[in-house]
XYZ file of C-alpha atoms in Angstrom:
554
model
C -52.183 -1.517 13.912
C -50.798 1.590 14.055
C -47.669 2.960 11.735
C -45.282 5.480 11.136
C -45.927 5.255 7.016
C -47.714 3.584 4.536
C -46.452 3.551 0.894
C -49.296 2.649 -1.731
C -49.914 2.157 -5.398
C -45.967 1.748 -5.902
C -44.330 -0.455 -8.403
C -41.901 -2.057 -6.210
C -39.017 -4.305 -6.827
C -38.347 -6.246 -3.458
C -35.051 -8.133 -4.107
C -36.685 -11.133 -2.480
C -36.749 -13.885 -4.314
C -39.950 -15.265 -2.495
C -42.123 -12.611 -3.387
C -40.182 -9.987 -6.032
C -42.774 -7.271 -6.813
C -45.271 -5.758 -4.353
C -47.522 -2.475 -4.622
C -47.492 -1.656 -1.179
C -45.755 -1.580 2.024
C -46.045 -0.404 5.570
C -42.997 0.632 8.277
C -42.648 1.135 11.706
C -40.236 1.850 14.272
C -37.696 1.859 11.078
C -38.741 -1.174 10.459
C -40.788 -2.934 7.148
C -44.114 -4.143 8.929
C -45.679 -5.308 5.852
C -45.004 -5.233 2.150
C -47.745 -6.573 -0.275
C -50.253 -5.854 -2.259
C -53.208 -3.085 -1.207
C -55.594 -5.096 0.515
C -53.409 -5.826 2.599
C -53.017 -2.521 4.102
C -56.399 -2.407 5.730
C -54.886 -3.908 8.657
C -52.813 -0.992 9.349
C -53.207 2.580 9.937
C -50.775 5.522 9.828
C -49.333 8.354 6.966
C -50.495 7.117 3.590
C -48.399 8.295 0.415
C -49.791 7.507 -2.988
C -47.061 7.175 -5.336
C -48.969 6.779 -8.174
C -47.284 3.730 -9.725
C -43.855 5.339 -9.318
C -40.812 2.547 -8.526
C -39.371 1.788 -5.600
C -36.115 -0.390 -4.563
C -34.452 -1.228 -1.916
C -31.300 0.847 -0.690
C -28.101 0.477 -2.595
C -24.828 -1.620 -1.276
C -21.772 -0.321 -2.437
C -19.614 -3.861 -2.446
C -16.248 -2.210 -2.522
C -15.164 1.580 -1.638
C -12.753 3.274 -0.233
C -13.942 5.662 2.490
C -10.802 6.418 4.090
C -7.861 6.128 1.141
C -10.039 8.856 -0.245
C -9.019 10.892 2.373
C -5.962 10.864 2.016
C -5.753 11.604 -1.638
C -8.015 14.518 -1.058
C -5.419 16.447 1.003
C -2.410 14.833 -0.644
C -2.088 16.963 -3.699
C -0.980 14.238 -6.302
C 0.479 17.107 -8.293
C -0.030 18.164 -11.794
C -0.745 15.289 -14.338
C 1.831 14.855 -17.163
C 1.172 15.139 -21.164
C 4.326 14.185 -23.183
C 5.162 12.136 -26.275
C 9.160 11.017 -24.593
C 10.832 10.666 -20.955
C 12.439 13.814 -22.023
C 9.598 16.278 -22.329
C 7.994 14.660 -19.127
C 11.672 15.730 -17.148
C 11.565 19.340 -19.149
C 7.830 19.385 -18.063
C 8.972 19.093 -14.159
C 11.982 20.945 -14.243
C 9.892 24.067 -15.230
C 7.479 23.106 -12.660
C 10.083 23.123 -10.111
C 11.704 26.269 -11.132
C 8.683 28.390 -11.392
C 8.008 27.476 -7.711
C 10.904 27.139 -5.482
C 11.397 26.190 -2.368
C 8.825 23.579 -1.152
C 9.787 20.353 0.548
C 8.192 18.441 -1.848
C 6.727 18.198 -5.341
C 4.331 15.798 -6.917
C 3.061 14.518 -10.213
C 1.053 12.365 -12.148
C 2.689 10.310 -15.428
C 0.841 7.541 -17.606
C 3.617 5.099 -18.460
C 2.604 4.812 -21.627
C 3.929 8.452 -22.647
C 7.817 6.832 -21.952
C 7.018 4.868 -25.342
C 8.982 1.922 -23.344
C 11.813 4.264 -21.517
C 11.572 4.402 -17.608
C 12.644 7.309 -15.088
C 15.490 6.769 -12.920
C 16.550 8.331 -9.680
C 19.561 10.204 -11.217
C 16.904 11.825 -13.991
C 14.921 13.042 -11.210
C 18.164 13.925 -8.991
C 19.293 16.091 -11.786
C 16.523 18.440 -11.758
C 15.655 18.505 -8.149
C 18.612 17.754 -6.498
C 17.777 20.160 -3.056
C 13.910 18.732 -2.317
C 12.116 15.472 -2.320
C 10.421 14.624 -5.803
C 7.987 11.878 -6.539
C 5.833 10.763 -9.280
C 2.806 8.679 -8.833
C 2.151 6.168 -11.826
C -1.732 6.941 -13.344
C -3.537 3.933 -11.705
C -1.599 4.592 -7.880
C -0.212 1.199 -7.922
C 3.599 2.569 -8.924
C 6.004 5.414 -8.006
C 8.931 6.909 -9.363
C 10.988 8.915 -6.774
C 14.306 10.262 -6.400
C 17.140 9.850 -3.499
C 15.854 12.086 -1.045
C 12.784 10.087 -0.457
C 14.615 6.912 -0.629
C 16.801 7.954 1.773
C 14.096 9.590 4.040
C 12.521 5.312 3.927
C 16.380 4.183 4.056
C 15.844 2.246 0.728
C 18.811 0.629 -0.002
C 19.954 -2.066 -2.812
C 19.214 -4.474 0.048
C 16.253 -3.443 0.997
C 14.401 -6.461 0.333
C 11.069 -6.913 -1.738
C 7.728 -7.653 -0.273
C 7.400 -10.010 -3.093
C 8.980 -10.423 -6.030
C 7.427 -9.612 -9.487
C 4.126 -7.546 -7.437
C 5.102 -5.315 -4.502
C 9.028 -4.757 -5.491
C 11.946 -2.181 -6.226
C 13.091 -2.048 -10.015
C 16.760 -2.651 -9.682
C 19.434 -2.155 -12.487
C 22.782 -4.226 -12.009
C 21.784 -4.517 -8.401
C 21.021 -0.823 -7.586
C 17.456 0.596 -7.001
C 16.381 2.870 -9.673
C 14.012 4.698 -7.854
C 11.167 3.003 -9.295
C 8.487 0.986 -7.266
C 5.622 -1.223 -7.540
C 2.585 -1.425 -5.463
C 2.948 -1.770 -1.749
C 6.297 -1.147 -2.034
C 5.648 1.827 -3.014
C 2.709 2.967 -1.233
C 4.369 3.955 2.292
C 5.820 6.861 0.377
C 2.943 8.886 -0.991
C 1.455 9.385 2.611
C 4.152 10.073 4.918
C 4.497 13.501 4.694
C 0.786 13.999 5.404
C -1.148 16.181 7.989
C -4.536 16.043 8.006
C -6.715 17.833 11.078
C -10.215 16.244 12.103
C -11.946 19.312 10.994
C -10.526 18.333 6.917
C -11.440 14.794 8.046
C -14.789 15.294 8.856
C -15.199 18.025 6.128
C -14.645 15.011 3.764
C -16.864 12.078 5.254
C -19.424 15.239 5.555
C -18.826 14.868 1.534
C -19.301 11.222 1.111
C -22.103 10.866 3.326
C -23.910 14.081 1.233
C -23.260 12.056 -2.023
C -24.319 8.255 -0.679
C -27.629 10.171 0.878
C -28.228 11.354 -2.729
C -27.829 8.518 -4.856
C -29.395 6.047 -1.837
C -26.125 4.214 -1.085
C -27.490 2.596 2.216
C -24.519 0.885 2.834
C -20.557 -0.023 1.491
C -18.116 -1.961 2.670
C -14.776 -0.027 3.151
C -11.541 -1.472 1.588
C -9.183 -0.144 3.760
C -6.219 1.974 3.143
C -2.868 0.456 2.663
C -0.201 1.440 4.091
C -2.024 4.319 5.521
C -2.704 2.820 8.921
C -2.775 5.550 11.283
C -4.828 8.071 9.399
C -7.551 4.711 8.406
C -7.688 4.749 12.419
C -8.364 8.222 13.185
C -11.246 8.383 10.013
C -12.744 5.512 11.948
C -12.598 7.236 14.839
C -14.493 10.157 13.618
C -16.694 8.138 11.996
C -17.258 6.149 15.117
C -17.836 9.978 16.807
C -20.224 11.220 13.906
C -22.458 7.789 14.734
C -22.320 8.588 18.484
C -24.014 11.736 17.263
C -26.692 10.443 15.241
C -25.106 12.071 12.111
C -24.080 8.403 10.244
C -26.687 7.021 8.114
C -24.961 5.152 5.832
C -24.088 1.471 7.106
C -19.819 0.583 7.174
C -18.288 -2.153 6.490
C -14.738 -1.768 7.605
C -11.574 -4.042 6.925
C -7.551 -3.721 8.092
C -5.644 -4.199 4.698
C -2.442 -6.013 4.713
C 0.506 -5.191 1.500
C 3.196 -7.078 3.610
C 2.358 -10.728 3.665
C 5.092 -11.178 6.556
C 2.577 -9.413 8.620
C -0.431 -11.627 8.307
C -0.837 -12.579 11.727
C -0.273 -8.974 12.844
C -2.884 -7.528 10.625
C -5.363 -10.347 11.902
C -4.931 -9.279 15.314
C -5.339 -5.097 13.900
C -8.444 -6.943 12.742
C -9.424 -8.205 15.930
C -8.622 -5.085 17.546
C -10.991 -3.266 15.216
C -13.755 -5.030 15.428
C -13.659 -4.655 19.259
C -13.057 -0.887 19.478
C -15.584 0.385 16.468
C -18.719 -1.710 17.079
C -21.632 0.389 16.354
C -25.168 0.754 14.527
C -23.469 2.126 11.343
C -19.593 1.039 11.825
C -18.484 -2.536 11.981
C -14.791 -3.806 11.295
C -14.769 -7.649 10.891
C -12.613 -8.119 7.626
C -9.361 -9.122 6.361
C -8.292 -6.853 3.762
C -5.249 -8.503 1.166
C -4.185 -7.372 -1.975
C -3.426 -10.728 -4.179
C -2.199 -9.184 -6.917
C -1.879 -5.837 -8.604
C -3.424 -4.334 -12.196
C -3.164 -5.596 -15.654
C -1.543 -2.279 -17.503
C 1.695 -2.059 -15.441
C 1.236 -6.325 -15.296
C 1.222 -6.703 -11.643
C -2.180 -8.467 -12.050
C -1.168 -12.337 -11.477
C -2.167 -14.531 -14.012
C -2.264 -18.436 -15.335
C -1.582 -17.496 -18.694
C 1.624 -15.679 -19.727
C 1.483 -11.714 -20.588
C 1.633 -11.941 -24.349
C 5.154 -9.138 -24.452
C 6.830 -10.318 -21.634
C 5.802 -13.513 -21.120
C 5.881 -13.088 -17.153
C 3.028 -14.078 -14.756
C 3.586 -11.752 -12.249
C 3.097 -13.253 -8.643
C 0.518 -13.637 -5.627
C 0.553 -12.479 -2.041
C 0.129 -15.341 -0.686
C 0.715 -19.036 -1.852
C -2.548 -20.858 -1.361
C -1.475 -22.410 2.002
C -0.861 -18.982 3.232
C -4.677 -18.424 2.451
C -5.650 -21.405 4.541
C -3.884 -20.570 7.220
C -5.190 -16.764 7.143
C -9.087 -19.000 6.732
C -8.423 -20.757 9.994
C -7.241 -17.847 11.832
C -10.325 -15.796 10.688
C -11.897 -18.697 11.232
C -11.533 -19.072 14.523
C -11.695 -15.294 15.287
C -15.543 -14.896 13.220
C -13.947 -12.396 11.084
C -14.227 -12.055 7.111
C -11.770 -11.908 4.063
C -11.968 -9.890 0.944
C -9.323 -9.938 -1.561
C -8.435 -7.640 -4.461
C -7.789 -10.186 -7.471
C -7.627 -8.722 -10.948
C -5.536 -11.878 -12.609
C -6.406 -14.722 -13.270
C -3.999 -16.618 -10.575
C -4.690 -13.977 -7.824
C -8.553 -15.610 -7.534
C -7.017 -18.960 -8.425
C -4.549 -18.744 -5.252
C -7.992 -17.625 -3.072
C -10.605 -20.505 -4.009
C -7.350 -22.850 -3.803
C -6.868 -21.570 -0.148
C -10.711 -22.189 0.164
C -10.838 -25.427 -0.880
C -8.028 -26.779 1.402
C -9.409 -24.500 4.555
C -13.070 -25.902 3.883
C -11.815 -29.563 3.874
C -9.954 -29.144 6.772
C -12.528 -27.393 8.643
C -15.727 -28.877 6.993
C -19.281 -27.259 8.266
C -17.010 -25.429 10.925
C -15.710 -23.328 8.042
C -17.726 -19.687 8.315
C -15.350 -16.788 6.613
C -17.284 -14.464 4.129
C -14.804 -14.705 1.060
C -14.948 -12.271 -1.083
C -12.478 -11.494 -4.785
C -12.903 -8.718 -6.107
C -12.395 -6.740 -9.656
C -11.997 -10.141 -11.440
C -11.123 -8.641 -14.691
C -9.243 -11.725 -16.169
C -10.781 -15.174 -15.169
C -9.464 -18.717 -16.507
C -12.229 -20.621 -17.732
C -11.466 -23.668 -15.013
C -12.235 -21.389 -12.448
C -15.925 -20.073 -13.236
C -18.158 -22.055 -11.788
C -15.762 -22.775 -8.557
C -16.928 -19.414 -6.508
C -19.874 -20.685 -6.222
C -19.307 -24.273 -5.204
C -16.740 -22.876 -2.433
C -19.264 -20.166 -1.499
C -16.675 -17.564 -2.538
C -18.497 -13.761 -3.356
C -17.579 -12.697 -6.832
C -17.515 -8.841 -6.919
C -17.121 -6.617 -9.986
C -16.497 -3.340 -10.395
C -19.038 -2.554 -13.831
C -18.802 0.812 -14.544
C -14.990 -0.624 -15.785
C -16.705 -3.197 -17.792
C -16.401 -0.398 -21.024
C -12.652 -1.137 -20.824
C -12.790 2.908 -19.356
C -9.516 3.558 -20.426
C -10.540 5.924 -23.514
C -10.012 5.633 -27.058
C -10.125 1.930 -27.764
C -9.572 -0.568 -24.888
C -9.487 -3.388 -26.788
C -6.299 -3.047 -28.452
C -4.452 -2.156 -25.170
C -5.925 -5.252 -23.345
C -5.479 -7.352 -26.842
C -1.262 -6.133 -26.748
C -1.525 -7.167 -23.052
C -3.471 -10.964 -23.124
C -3.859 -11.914 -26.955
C -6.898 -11.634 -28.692
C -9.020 -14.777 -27.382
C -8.314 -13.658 -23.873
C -8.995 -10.020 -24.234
C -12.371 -11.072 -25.371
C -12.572 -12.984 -22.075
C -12.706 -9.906 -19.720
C -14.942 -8.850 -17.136
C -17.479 -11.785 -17.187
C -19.940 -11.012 -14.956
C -22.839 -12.801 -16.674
C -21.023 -15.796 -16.730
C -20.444 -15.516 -13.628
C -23.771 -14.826 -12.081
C -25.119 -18.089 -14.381
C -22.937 -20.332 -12.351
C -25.069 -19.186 -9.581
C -22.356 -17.745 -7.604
C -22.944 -14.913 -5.381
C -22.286 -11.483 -7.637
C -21.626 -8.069 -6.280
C -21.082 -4.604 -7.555
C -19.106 -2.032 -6.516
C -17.824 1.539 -7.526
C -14.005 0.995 -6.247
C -12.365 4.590 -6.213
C -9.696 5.885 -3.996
C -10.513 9.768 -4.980
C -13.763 11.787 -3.662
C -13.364 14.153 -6.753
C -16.686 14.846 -7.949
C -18.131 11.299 -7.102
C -19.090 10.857 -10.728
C -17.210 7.325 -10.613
C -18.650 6.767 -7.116
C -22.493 6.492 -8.957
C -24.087 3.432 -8.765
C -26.568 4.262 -11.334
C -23.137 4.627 -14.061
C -22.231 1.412 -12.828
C -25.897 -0.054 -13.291
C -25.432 1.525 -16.894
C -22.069 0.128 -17.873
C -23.048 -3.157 -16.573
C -26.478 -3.310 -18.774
C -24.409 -2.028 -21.953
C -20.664 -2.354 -21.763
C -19.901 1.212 -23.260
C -19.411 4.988 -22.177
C -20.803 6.904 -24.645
C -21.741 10.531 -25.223
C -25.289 9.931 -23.243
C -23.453 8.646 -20.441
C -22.928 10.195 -17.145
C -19.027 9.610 -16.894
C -15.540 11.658 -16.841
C -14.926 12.692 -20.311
C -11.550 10.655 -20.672
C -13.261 7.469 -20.050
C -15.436 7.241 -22.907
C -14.601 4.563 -25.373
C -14.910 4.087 -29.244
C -16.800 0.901 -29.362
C -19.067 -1.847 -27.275
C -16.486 -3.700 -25.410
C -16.923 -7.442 -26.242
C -18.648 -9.746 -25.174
C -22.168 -8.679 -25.621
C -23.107 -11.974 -23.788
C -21.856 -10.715 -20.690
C -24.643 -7.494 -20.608
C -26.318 -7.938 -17.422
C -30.139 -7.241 -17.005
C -31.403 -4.204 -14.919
C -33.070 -6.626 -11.843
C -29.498 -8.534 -11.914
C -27.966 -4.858 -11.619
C -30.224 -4.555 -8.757
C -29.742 -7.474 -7.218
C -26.059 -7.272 -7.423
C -26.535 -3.924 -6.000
C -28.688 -5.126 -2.763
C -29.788 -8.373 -1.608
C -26.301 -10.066 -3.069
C -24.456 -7.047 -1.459
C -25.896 -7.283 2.308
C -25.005 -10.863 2.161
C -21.297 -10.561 1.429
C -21.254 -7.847 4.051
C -23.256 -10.728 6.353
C -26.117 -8.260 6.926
C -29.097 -9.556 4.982
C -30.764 -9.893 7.774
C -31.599 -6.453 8.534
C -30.561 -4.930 4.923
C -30.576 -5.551 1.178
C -34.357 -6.272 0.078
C -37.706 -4.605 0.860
C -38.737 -7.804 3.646
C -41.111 -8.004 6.480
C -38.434 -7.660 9.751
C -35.533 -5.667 7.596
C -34.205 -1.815 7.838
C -36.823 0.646 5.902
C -34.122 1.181 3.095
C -36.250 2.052 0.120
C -35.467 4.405 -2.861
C -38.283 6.193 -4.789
C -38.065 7.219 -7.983
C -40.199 9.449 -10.819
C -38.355 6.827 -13.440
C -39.249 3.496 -13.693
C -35.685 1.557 -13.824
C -36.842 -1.965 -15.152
C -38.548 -0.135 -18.453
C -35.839 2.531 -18.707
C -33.334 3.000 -21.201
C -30.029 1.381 -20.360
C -27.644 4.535 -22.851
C -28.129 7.181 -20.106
C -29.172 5.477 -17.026
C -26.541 6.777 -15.142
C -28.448 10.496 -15.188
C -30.929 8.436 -13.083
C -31.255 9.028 -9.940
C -33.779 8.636 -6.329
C -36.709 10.886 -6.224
C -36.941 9.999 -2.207
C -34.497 8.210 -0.019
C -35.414 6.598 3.029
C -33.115 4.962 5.306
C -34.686 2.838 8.659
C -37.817 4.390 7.722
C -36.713 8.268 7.763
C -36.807 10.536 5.031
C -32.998 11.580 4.151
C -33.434 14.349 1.612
């Protein structure tokens, strides 16, 4: 039979359980015809390659990105990022900001709360030294704001506006008034709505992404939406629909509709709905319902079972487990998806609870993809449940260092206790329960894509540490292992993660994830052999070749 190529004396890694390793393998019309061993290939003729024992895998799935949030952040200027030891240097530090350049509409930075040593910012502060322009500070993990009354009034915020939900997406009020302090979804409607963005910057910027994912063999992602950035998340789906139409997508999209406001659940499944209808194409598909459960651990959003060890709160959920059965049967009936950002403890809780009571309602009719994600706080109860509801658990390993610098174990420790900070980012427990495990880079900044690597994320997931060797922003690297060495995860479960388990949370292994008779031609090559290689500086590693539906991309 004739072929377009023939790939021979490789060391390949298949991601097919049936038949893992092959030396050979044969496509046409985009397609793997054969993959095998040599003797094999004498029933085919075509382009031969001898690679010379070099490795090959199958194209990477990204499990959770953000494609289009990304945008936005690249031409929203957060602003300049704040150094101070009190509240008053960081208000100094933006009053000479201000002065020195007068006259815009707006001005923006970046504070770590932990520099106001346990004060907070109030909307008089930030009155005082911009009292003629709109000021707003974006908390360092974008899931808080600070902002003072201009902006409030330009949302009409008001001490009865009311909160989304209490103890996650709220206003901080003092004696009843709004301080000018918000927390997650809340607060994300403000950072975007003075925004203008032209199609040439938009496609400028997937031009970008699709440059790095080409490079590093990132075959396909599923998109987490941008929330509370609806309009803009429509037009970069548009272009992106447009660039396909051209022939210029290669990288596979998984698209989703996020919802912040749980009062708009049924709303957002119908935005889903419409989605899915109007982008329907060879690399773009929108069939998922986006939620955000819960929020992050440092600023103790994150919902959990157990108490926050200073302030005793648990923070709070979206949606009440009934609300996440009722969201399962409307998917349900619609063939559409859900993927939910759960960092606590109680935010994945809340999901397999929803599960549970949607799959015994529905029984074999029940056919969502469910999917938590980040997972960096899991009670032991719940372990081995993901996989007996058929619930995707996806991790984000490149955090699994702790990445927030110095020593991450004694901020976690101050935030869960000791026995619980040693509990953190399981992902090898996880994956022995059988359960279906993901990986994912989750970033909502282009930047330099360092973050955005897979092979950093292979790397932190094989060694739980950012060292000096590793290929990672400067401020992330830690002082020590973080615990528990039990939870390092072997490179072909890194690769796994990264393919076959990816393609079939995004409900595409069928045509994508492993190197299979009938599937995409998705194949890396690489001078390195990843299964012998180090694990301390795999994230320099990176694809000789990349080949996606059987053409050569670089």
């Amino acid at each position: 039979m004739k072929v377009d190529k023939i790939i021979k004396n490789a060391k390949i890694f298949t991601s097919d359980k049936d038949h893992p390793l092959a030396t050979a393998l044969a496509v046409k019309d985009g397609k793997f015809i054969y993959v095998g061993d040599e003797a094999g290939l004498s029933a085919y003729e075509g382009e031969v390659t001898d690679l010379g024992g070099k490795f090959v895998m199958p194209g990477i799935i990204d499990s959770h990105v953000h494609v289009t949030t990304s945008i936005g952040f690249a031409y929203m200027d957060p602003g300049e990022y704040i150094v101070c030891s009190s509240k008053q240097e960081a208000l100094d530090f933006m009053a000479a900001q201000i002065k020195s350049n007068p006259g815009l509409k707006r001005y923006r930075f970046i504070l770590e709360r932990k520099y106001l040593k346990g004060e907070d910012i109030v909307k008089e502060d930030l009155d005082a030294i911009c009292p003629d322009a709109e000021l707003l500070i974006l908390e360092g993990e974008g899931h808080s704001v600070w902002v003072n009354s201009r902006i409030l009034d330009r949302h009409n915020i008001t001490d009865e506006t009311p909160d989304r939900v209490p103890e996650l997406s709220y206003y901080v009020r003092k004696d009843g008034h709004v301080t000018g302090n918000a927390f997650e979804s809340s607060a994300w409607h403000m950072l975007f709505d003075d925004l203008e963005v032209t199609d040439e910057q938009i496609d400028a910027e997937l031009q970008r992404w699709i440059d790095f994912s080409v490079t590093t063999g990132v075959a396909a992602v599923f998109d987490a939406g941008f929330p509370e950035g609806d309009a803009l998340h429509e037009r970069i789906y548009e272009r992106l629909y447009e660039l396909d139409k051209q022939g210029k997508l290669p990288v596979y999209i998984d698209g989703s509709i996020a919802l912040t406001n749980p009062r708009k659940m049924k709303d957002v499944v119908e935005e889903v709905k419409r989605f899915n209808h109007k982008f329907n194409t060879a690399h773009l598909n929108v069939h998922t319902f986006k939620v955000f459960m819960d929020g992050t651990l440092r600023i103790e959003t994150a919902a959990q079972v157990t108490p926050y060890v200073d302030t005793h709160k648990t923070g709070a959920t979206t949606f009440s487990k009934e609300e996440v059965a009722e969201v399962m049967r409307l998917l349900n009936e619609a063939g559409l998806d859900f993927h939910a950002h759960t960092v606590g403890e109680k935010a994945s809780r809340t999901v397999l609870d929803g599960v549970e009571l949607a799959r015994k309602e529905l029984g074999n009719n029940f056919h969502v993809r469910v999917t938590c994600a980040h997972l960096e706080i899991q009670d032991d109860a719940d372990m081995d449940r993901f996989a007996k509801l058929g619930v995707t658990a996806d991790y984000s390993p490149w955090w699994h260092s702790g990445c927030t610098g110095g020593n991450p174990y004694e901020i976690w420790r101050s935030l869960l206790g000791e026995e619980r900070a040693n509990k953190m980012y399981r992902s090898k427990t996880m994956w022995k329960t059988g359960a279906n495990v993901t990986w994912s880079s989750d970033n909502i900044v282009y930047g330099d894509f360092i973050t955005w690597n897979p092979f950093l994320g292979m790397e932190i997931g094989m060694t739980r540490f950012i060292n000096e060797k590793t290929k990672a922003p400067e401020m992330t690297r830690v002082a020590a292992e973080y615990p528990s060495p039990c939870e390092k995860m072997s490179i072909e479960e890194m690769i796994l993660g990264y393919t076959i388990n990816g393609a079939k949370q995004l409900g595409i292994e069928a045509s994508k994830g492993s190197i299979s008779v009938g599937k995409d031609a998705d194949f890396l090559v690489f001078d390195n052999d990843l299964l012998t290689a180090e694990h301390t500086g795999f994230s320099h590693n990176k694809p000789r070749d990349v080949y996606f539906c059987g053409k050569k991309m670089n």
